[in-house]
Amino acid sequence: MHREDKSFQTGLSDQGFETLKRRLVDLVEPLTDGQLLELADGIHEMLRQRRSVRRRHAERMQDRLPPGVDLRV
């Protein structure tokens, strides 16, 4: 899985992220398949919403720039 550049968003340190992953696996182990899928769907929806907000923000910022200036990376 590709981790996004931290300059674009805040996040946990690599060690903190690994600790969180281990704890999450321990917490979700007793869930049924259906419960785990529902949880994953909720996390996926949150990711889609974040990306949508970022995309709209980038489009608005691009619209405000003079012609010929492109901030896309």
PDB file of N, CA and C in Angstrom:
ATOM      1  N   MET A   1       0.848  -1.180   0.000  1.00  0.00           N
ATOM      2  CA  MET A   1       0.000   0.000   0.000  1.00  0.00           C
ATOM      3  C   MET A   1       0.887   1.235   0.000  1.00  0.00           C
ATOM      4  N   HIS A   2       0.525   2.233  -0.781  1.00  0.00           N
ATOM      5  CA  HIS A   2       1.290   3.470  -0.906  1.00  0.00           C
ATOM      6  C   HIS A   2       0.872   4.452   0.162  1.00  0.00           C
ATOM      7  N   ARG A   3       1.822   4.920   0.961  1.00  0.00           N
ATOM      8  CA  ARG A   3       1.544   5.926   1.982  1.00  0.00           C
ATOM      9  C   ARG A   3       1.715   7.293   1.355  1.00  0.00           C
ATOM     10  N   GLU A   4       0.773   8.200   1.604  1.00  0.00           N
ATOM     11  CA  GLU A   4       0.839   9.539   1.044  1.00  0.00           C
ATOM     12  C   GLU A   4       1.951  10.340   1.703  1.00  0.00           C
ATOM     13  N   ASP A   5       2.483  11.288   0.952  1.00  0.00           N
ATOM     14  CA  ASP A   5       3.516  12.174   1.468  1.00  0.00           C
ATOM     15  C   ASP A   5       2.953  12.970   2.638  1.00  0.00           C
ATOM     16  N   LYS A   6       3.639  12.955   3.774  1.00  0.00           N
ATOM     17  CA  LYS A   6       3.137  13.630   4.971  1.00  0.00           C
ATOM     18  C   LYS A   6       3.097  15.141   4.819  1.00  0.00           C
ATOM     19  N   SER A   7       3.766  15.697   3.798  1.00  0.00           N
ATOM     20  CA  SER A   7       3.706  17.146   3.618  1.00  0.00           C
ATOM     21  C   SER A   7       2.308  17.587   3.204  1.00  0.00           C
ATOM     22  N   PHE A   8       1.495  16.665   2.722  1.00  0.00           N
ATOM     23  CA  PHE A   8       0.150  17.001   2.278  1.00  0.00           C
ATOM     24  C   PHE A   8      -0.894  16.801   3.364  1.00  0.00           C
ATOM     25  N   GLN A   9      -0.564  16.068   4.395  1.00  0.00           N
ATOM     26  CA  GLN A   9      -1.539  15.851   5.456  1.00  0.00           C
ATOM     27  C   GLN A   9      -0.820  15.423   6.720  1.00  0.00           C
ATOM     28  N   THR A  10      -1.506  15.581   7.828  1.00  0.00           N
ATOM     29  CA  THR A  10      -0.926  15.120   9.082  1.00  0.00           C
ATOM     30  C   THR A  10      -1.167  13.628   9.208  1.00  0.00           C
ATOM     31  N   GLY A  11      -0.443  13.004  10.061  1.00  0.00           N
ATOM     32  CA  GLY A  11      -0.632  11.581  10.251  1.00  0.00           C
ATOM     33  C   GLY A  11       0.241  11.086  11.376  1.00  0.00           C
ATOM     34  N   LEU A  12       0.160   9.803  11.624  1.00  0.00           N
ATOM     35  CA  LEU A  12       0.966   9.180  12.660  1.00  0.00           C
ATOM     36  C   LEU A  12       2.375   8.933  12.146  1.00  0.00           C
ATOM     37  N   SER A  13       3.299   8.812  13.069  1.00  0.00           N
ATOM     38  CA  SER A  13       4.639   8.372  12.694  1.00  0.00           C
ATOM     39  C   SER A  13       4.525   6.927  12.205  1.00  0.00           C
ATOM     40  N   ASP A  14       5.560   6.441  11.545  1.00  0.00           N
ATOM     41  CA  ASP A  14       5.538   5.051  11.076  1.00  0.00           C
ATOM     42  C   ASP A  14       5.376   4.083  12.244  1.00  0.00           C
ATOM     43  N   GLN A  15       6.061   4.357  13.338  1.00  0.00           N
ATOM     44  CA  GLN A  15       5.951   3.491  14.518  1.00  0.00           C
ATOM     45  C   GLN A  15       4.541   3.559  15.104  1.00  0.00           C
ATOM     46  N   GLY A  16       3.981   4.760  15.189  1.00  0.00           N
ATOM     47  CA  GLY A  16       2.622   4.915  15.695  1.00  0.00           C
ATOM     48  C   GLY A  16       1.607   4.209  14.820  1.00  0.00           C
ATOM     49  N   PHE A  17       1.817   4.285  13.503  1.00  0.00           N
ATOM     50  CA  PHE A  17       0.912   3.626  12.568  1.00  0.00           C
ATOM     51  C   PHE A  17       0.973   2.107  12.729  1.00  0.00           C
ATOM     52  N   GLU A  18       2.177   1.558  12.884  1.00  0.00           N
ATOM     53  CA  GLU A  18       2.322   0.112  13.080  1.00  0.00           C
ATOM     54  C   GLU A  18       1.649  -0.331  14.381  1.00  0.00           C
ATOM     55  N   THR A  19       1.794   0.465  15.424  1.00  0.00           N
ATOM     56  CA  THR A  19       1.142   0.156  16.704  1.00  0.00           C
ATOM     57  C   THR A  19      -0.374   0.177  16.546  1.00  0.00           C
ATOM     58  N   LEU A  20      -0.883   1.193  15.862  1.00  0.00           N
ATOM     59  CA  LEU A  20      -2.323   1.293  15.631  1.00  0.00           C
ATOM     60  C   LEU A  20      -2.833   0.095  14.838  1.00  0.00           C
ATOM     61  N   LYS A  21      -2.104  -0.306  13.796  1.00  0.00           N
ATOM     62  CA  LYS A  21      -2.522  -1.470  13.003  1.00  0.00           C
ATOM     63  C   LYS A  21      -2.616  -2.721  13.865  1.00  0.00           C
ATOM     64  N   ARG A  22      -1.606  -2.951  14.699  1.00  0.00           N
ATOM     65  CA  ARG A  22      -1.626  -4.144  15.568  1.00  0.00           C
ATOM     66  C   ARG A  22      -2.816  -4.106  16.519  1.00  0.00           C
ATOM     67  N   ARG A  23      -3.065  -2.942  17.102  1.00  0.00           N
ATOM     68  CA  ARG A  23      -4.195  -2.820  18.040  1.00  0.00           C
ATOM     69  C   ARG A  23      -5.528  -3.021  17.329  1.00  0.00           C
ATOM     70  N   LEU A  24      -5.648  -2.460  16.134  1.00  0.00           N
ATOM     71  CA  LEU A  24      -6.897  -2.628  15.382  1.00  0.00           C
ATOM     72  C   LEU A  24      -7.149  -4.089  15.039  1.00  0.00           C
ATOM     73  N   VAL A  25      -6.110  -4.782  14.608  1.00  0.00           N
ATOM     74  CA  VAL A  25      -6.267  -6.205  14.288  1.00  0.00           C
ATOM     75  C   VAL A  25      -6.734  -6.963  15.526  1.00  0.00           C
ATOM     76  N   ASP A  26      -6.151  -6.659  16.674  1.00  0.00           N
ATOM     77  CA  ASP A  26      -6.574  -7.314  17.919  1.00  0.00           C
ATOM     78  C   ASP A  26      -8.034  -7.001  18.246  1.00  0.00           C
ATOM     79  N   LEU A  27      -8.445  -5.749  18.017  1.00  0.00           N
ATOM     80  CA  LEU A  27      -9.816  -5.339  18.336  1.00  0.00           C
ATOM     81  C   LEU A  27     -10.855  -5.954  17.399  1.00  0.00           C
ATOM     82  N   VAL A  28     -10.522  -6.096  16.133  1.00  0.00           N
ATOM     83  CA  VAL A  28     -11.525  -6.574  15.173  1.00  0.00           C
ATOM     84  C   VAL A  28     -11.527  -8.093  15.029  1.00  0.00           C
ATOM     85  N   GLU A  29     -10.574  -8.766  15.646  1.00  0.00           N
ATOM     86  CA  GLU A  29     -10.500 -10.227  15.548  1.00  0.00           C
ATOM     87  C   GLU A  29     -11.818 -10.916  15.912  1.00  0.00           C
ATOM     88  N   PRO A  30     -12.516 -10.507  16.980  1.00  0.00           N
ATOM     89  CA  PRO A  30     -13.751 -11.211  17.340  1.00  0.00           C
ATOM     90  C   PRO A  30     -14.965 -10.850  16.477  1.00  0.00           C
ATOM     91  N   LEU A  31     -14.854  -9.878  15.573  1.00  0.00           N
ATOM     92  CA  LEU A  31     -16.005  -9.474  14.760  1.00  0.00           C
ATOM     93  C   LEU A  31     -16.379 -10.556  13.761  1.00  0.00           C
ATOM     94  N   THR A  32     -17.648 -10.594  13.425  1.00  0.00           N
ATOM     95  CA  THR A  32     -18.090 -11.488  12.354  1.00  0.00           C
ATOM     96  C   THR A  32     -17.630 -10.903  11.024  1.00  0.00           C
ATOM     97  N   ASP A  33     -17.687 -11.710   9.984  1.00  0.00           N
ATOM     98  CA  ASP A  33     -17.308 -11.221   8.657  1.00  0.00           C
ATOM     99  C   ASP A  33     -18.167 -10.025   8.260  1.00  0.00           C
ATOM    100  N   GLY A  34     -19.459 -10.106   8.546  1.00  0.00           N
ATOM    101  CA  GLY A  34     -20.368  -9.012   8.195  1.00  0.00           C
ATOM    102  C   GLY A  34     -20.028  -7.723   8.933  1.00  0.00           C
ATOM    103  N   GLN A  35     -19.714  -7.853  10.212  1.00  0.00           N
ATOM    104  CA  GLN A  35     -19.343  -6.666  10.993  1.00  0.00           C
ATOM    105  C   GLN A  35     -18.042  -6.057  10.484  1.00  0.00           C
ATOM    106  N   LEU A  36     -17.087  -6.911  10.158  1.00  0.00           N
ATOM    107  CA  LEU A  36     -15.809  -6.431   9.651  1.00  0.00           C
ATOM    108  C   LEU A  36     -15.982  -5.742   8.300  1.00  0.00           C
ATOM    109  N   LEU A  37     -16.820  -6.302   7.437  1.00  0.00           N
ATOM    110  CA  LEU A  37     -17.092  -5.667   6.145  1.00  0.00           C
ATOM    111  C   LEU A  37     -17.794  -4.329   6.317  1.00  0.00           C
ATOM    112  N   GLU A  38     -18.714  -4.245   7.271  1.00  0.00           N
ATOM    113  CA  GLU A  38     -19.404  -2.980   7.530  1.00  0.00           C
ATOM    114  C   GLU A  38     -18.421  -1.918   8.027  1.00  0.00           C
ATOM    115  N   LEU A  39     -17.510  -2.311   8.899  1.00  0.00           N
ATOM    116  CA  LEU A  39     -16.482  -1.395   9.385  1.00  0.00           C
ATOM    117  C   LEU A  39     -15.583  -0.933   8.236  1.00  0.00           C
ATOM    118  N   ALA A  40     -15.168  -1.868   7.402  1.00  0.00           N
ATOM    119  CA  ALA A  40     -14.318  -1.524   6.255  1.00  0.00           C
ATOM    120  C   ALA A  40     -15.049  -0.591   5.293  1.00  0.00           C
ATOM    121  N   ASP A  41     -16.335  -0.833   5.073  1.00  0.00           N
ATOM    122  CA  ASP A  41     -17.122   0.053   4.208  1.00  0.00           C
ATOM    123  C   ASP A  41     -17.165   1.469   4.766  1.00  0.00           C
ATOM    124  N   GLY A  42     -17.314   1.592   6.081  1.00  0.00           N
ATOM    125  CA  GLY A  42     -17.342   2.912   6.705  1.00  0.00           C
ATOM    126  C   GLY A  42     -16.018   3.645   6.554  1.00  0.00           C
ATOM    127  N   ILE A  43     -14.919   2.926   6.731  1.00  0.00           N
ATOM    128  CA  ILE A  43     -13.595   3.536   6.566  1.00  0.00           C
ATOM    129  C   ILE A  43     -13.382   3.934   5.110  1.00  0.00           C
ATOM    130  N   HIS A  44     -13.803   3.081   4.192  1.00  0.00           N
ATOM    131  CA  HIS A  44     -13.664   3.383   2.767  1.00  0.00           C
ATOM    132  C   HIS A  44     -14.483   4.612   2.378  1.00  0.00           C
ATOM    133  N   GLU A  45     -15.680   4.728   2.913  1.00  0.00           N
ATOM    134  CA  GLU A  45     -16.519   5.899   2.626  1.00  0.00           C
ATOM    135  C   GLU A  45     -15.861   7.171   3.164  1.00  0.00           C
ATOM    136  N   MET A  46     -15.264   7.096   4.343  1.00  0.00           N
ATOM    137  CA  MET A  46     -14.564   8.254   4.904  1.00  0.00           C
ATOM    138  C   MET A  46     -13.413   8.674   3.986  1.00  0.00           C
ATOM    139  N   LEU A  47     -12.693   7.716   3.449  1.00  0.00           N
ATOM    140  CA  LEU A  47     -11.595   8.011   2.528  1.00  0.00           C
ATOM    141  C   LEU A  47     -12.111   8.667   1.248  1.00  0.00           C
ATOM    142  N   ARG A  48     -13.221   8.155   0.712  1.00  0.00           N
ATOM    143  CA  ARG A  48     -13.807   8.760  -0.500  1.00  0.00           C
ATOM    144  C   ARG A  48     -14.212  10.205  -0.240  1.00  0.00           C
ATOM    145  N   GLN A  49     -14.812  10.460   0.915  1.00  0.00           N
ATOM    146  CA  GLN A  49     -15.229  11.826   1.249  1.00  0.00           C
ATOM    147  C   GLN A  49     -14.033  12.757   1.390  1.00  0.00           C
ATOM    148  N   ARG A  50     -12.975  12.311   2.053  1.00  0.00           N
ATOM    149  CA  ARG A  50     -11.765  13.131   2.199  1.00  0.00           C
ATOM    150  C   ARG A  50     -11.183  13.485   0.835  1.00  0.00           C
ATOM    151  N   ARG A  51     -11.082  12.484  -0.025  1.00  0.00           N
ATOM    152  CA  ARG A  51     -10.510  12.726  -1.356  1.00  0.00           C
ATOM    153  C   ARG A  51     -11.385  13.664  -2.170  1.00  0.00           C
ATOM    154  N   SER A  52     -12.680  13.537  -2.028  1.00  0.00           N
ATOM    155  CA  SER A  52     -13.598  14.420  -2.741  1.00  0.00           C
ATOM    156  C   SER A  52     -13.426  15.866  -2.283  1.00  0.00           C
ATOM    157  N   VAL A  53     -13.315  16.062  -0.979  1.00  0.00           N
ATOM    158  CA  VAL A  53     -13.117  17.415  -0.440  1.00  0.00           C
ATOM    159  C   VAL A  53     -11.795  17.982  -0.936  1.00  0.00           C
ATOM    160  N   ARG A  54     -10.736  17.194  -0.900  1.00  0.00           N
ATOM    161  CA  ARG A  54      -9.429  17.665  -1.378  1.00  0.00           C
ATOM    162  C   ARG A  54      -9.482  18.020  -2.859  1.00  0.00           C
ATOM    163  N   ARG A  55     -10.159  17.194  -3.646  1.00  0.00           N
ATOM    164  CA  ARG A  55     -10.259  17.451  -5.086  1.00  0.00           C
ATOM    165  C   ARG A  55     -11.025  18.749  -5.349  1.00  0.00           C
ATOM    166  N   ARG A  56     -12.144  18.954  -4.650  1.00  0.00           N
ATOM    167  CA  ARG A  56     -12.913  20.195  -4.829  1.00  0.00           C
ATOM    168  C   ARG A  56     -12.099  21.411  -4.403  1.00  0.00           C
ATOM    169  N   HIS A  57     -11.362  21.273  -3.312  1.00  0.00           N
ATOM    170  CA  HIS A  57     -10.520  22.377  -2.849  1.00  0.00           C
ATOM    171  C   HIS A  57      -9.452  22.703  -3.900  1.00  0.00           C
ATOM    172  N   ALA A  58      -8.793  21.689  -4.426  1.00  0.00           N
ATOM    173  CA  ALA A  58      -7.757  21.906  -5.443  1.00  0.00           C
ATOM    174  C   ALA A  58      -8.344  22.564  -6.688  1.00  0.00           C
ATOM    175  N   GLU A  59      -9.546  22.136  -7.089  1.00  0.00           N
ATOM    176  CA  GLU A  59     -10.186  22.739  -8.265  1.00  0.00           C
ATOM    177  C   GLU A  59     -10.505  24.208  -8.018  1.00  0.00           C
ATOM    178  N   ARG A  60     -11.011  24.536  -6.829  1.00  0.00           N
ATOM    179  CA  ARG A  60     -11.314  25.944  -6.508  1.00  0.00           C
ATOM    180  C   ARG A  60     -10.046  26.785  -6.493  1.00  0.00           C
ATOM    181  N   MET A  61      -8.983  26.249  -5.915  1.00  0.00           N
ATOM    182  CA  MET A  61      -7.717  26.983  -5.879  1.00  0.00           C
ATOM    183  C   MET A  61      -7.187  27.191  -7.299  1.00  0.00           C
ATOM    184  N   GLN A  62      -7.291  26.179  -8.136  1.00  0.00           N
ATOM    185  CA  GLN A  62      -6.817  26.285  -9.518  1.00  0.00           C
ATOM    186  C   GLN A  62      -7.623  27.333 -10.273  1.00  0.00           C
ATOM    187  N   ASP A  63      -8.931  27.399 -10.020  1.00  0.00           N
ATOM    188  CA  ASP A  63      -9.785  28.378 -10.696  1.00  0.00           C
ATOM    189  C   ASP A  63      -9.425  29.812 -10.323  1.00  0.00           C
ATOM    190  N   ARG A  64      -8.848  30.011  -9.148  1.00  0.00           N
ATOM    191  CA  ARG A  64      -8.501  31.359  -8.687  1.00  0.00           C
ATOM    192  C   ARG A  64      -7.146  31.838  -9.207  1.00  0.00           C
ATOM    193  N   LEU A  65      -6.361  30.942  -9.762  1.00  0.00           N
ATOM    194  CA  LEU A  65      -5.030  31.310 -10.244  1.00  0.00           C
ATOM    195  C   LEU A  65      -5.101  31.965 -11.618  1.00  0.00           C
ATOM    196  N   PRO A  66      -4.096  32.770 -11.948  1.00  0.00           N
ATOM    197  CA  PRO A  66      -4.043  33.344 -13.293  1.00  0.00           C
ATOM    198  C   PRO A  66      -3.901  32.230 -14.334  1.00  0.00           C
ATOM    199  N   PRO A  67      -4.365  32.468 -15.549  1.00  0.00           N
ATOM    200  CA  PRO A  67      -4.235  31.454 -16.608  1.00  0.00           C
ATOM    201  C   PRO A  67      -2.771  31.046 -16.805  1.00  0.00           C
ATOM    202  N   GLY A  68      -2.560  29.779 -17.004  1.00  0.00           N
ATOM    203  CA  GLY A  68      -1.221  29.262 -17.253  1.00  0.00           C
ATOM    204  C   GLY A  68      -0.486  28.787 -16.014  1.00  0.00           C
ATOM    205  N   VAL A  69      -0.972  29.120 -14.822  1.00  0.00           N
ATOM    206  CA  VAL A  69      -0.340  28.659 -13.584  1.00  0.00           C
ATOM    207  C   VAL A  69      -1.037  27.373 -13.160  1.00  0.00           C
ATOM    208  N   ASP A  70      -0.246  26.343 -12.938  1.00  0.00           N
ATOM    209  CA  ASP A  70      -0.803  25.040 -12.581  1.00  0.00           C
ATOM    210  C   ASP A  70      -0.142  24.551 -11.297  1.00  0.00           C
ATOM    211  N   LEU A  71      -0.933  24.318 -10.267  1.00  0.00           N
ATOM    212  CA  LEU A  71      -0.407  23.867  -8.981  1.00  0.00           C
ATOM    213  C   LEU A  71      -0.413  22.349  -8.835  1.00  0.00           C
ATOM    214  N   ARG A  72      -0.924  21.652  -9.817  1.00  0.00           N
ATOM    215  CA  ARG A  72      -0.977  20.188  -9.700  1.00  0.00           C
ATOM    216  C   ARG A  72       0.430  19.622  -9.643  1.00  0.00           C
ATOM    217  N   VAL A  73       0.573  18.576  -8.831  1.00  0.00           N
ATOM    218  CA  VAL A  73       1.879  17.928  -8.672  1.00  0.00           C
ATOM    219  C   VAL A  73       1.954  16.749  -9.595  1.00  0.00           C
TER     220      VAL A  73
END
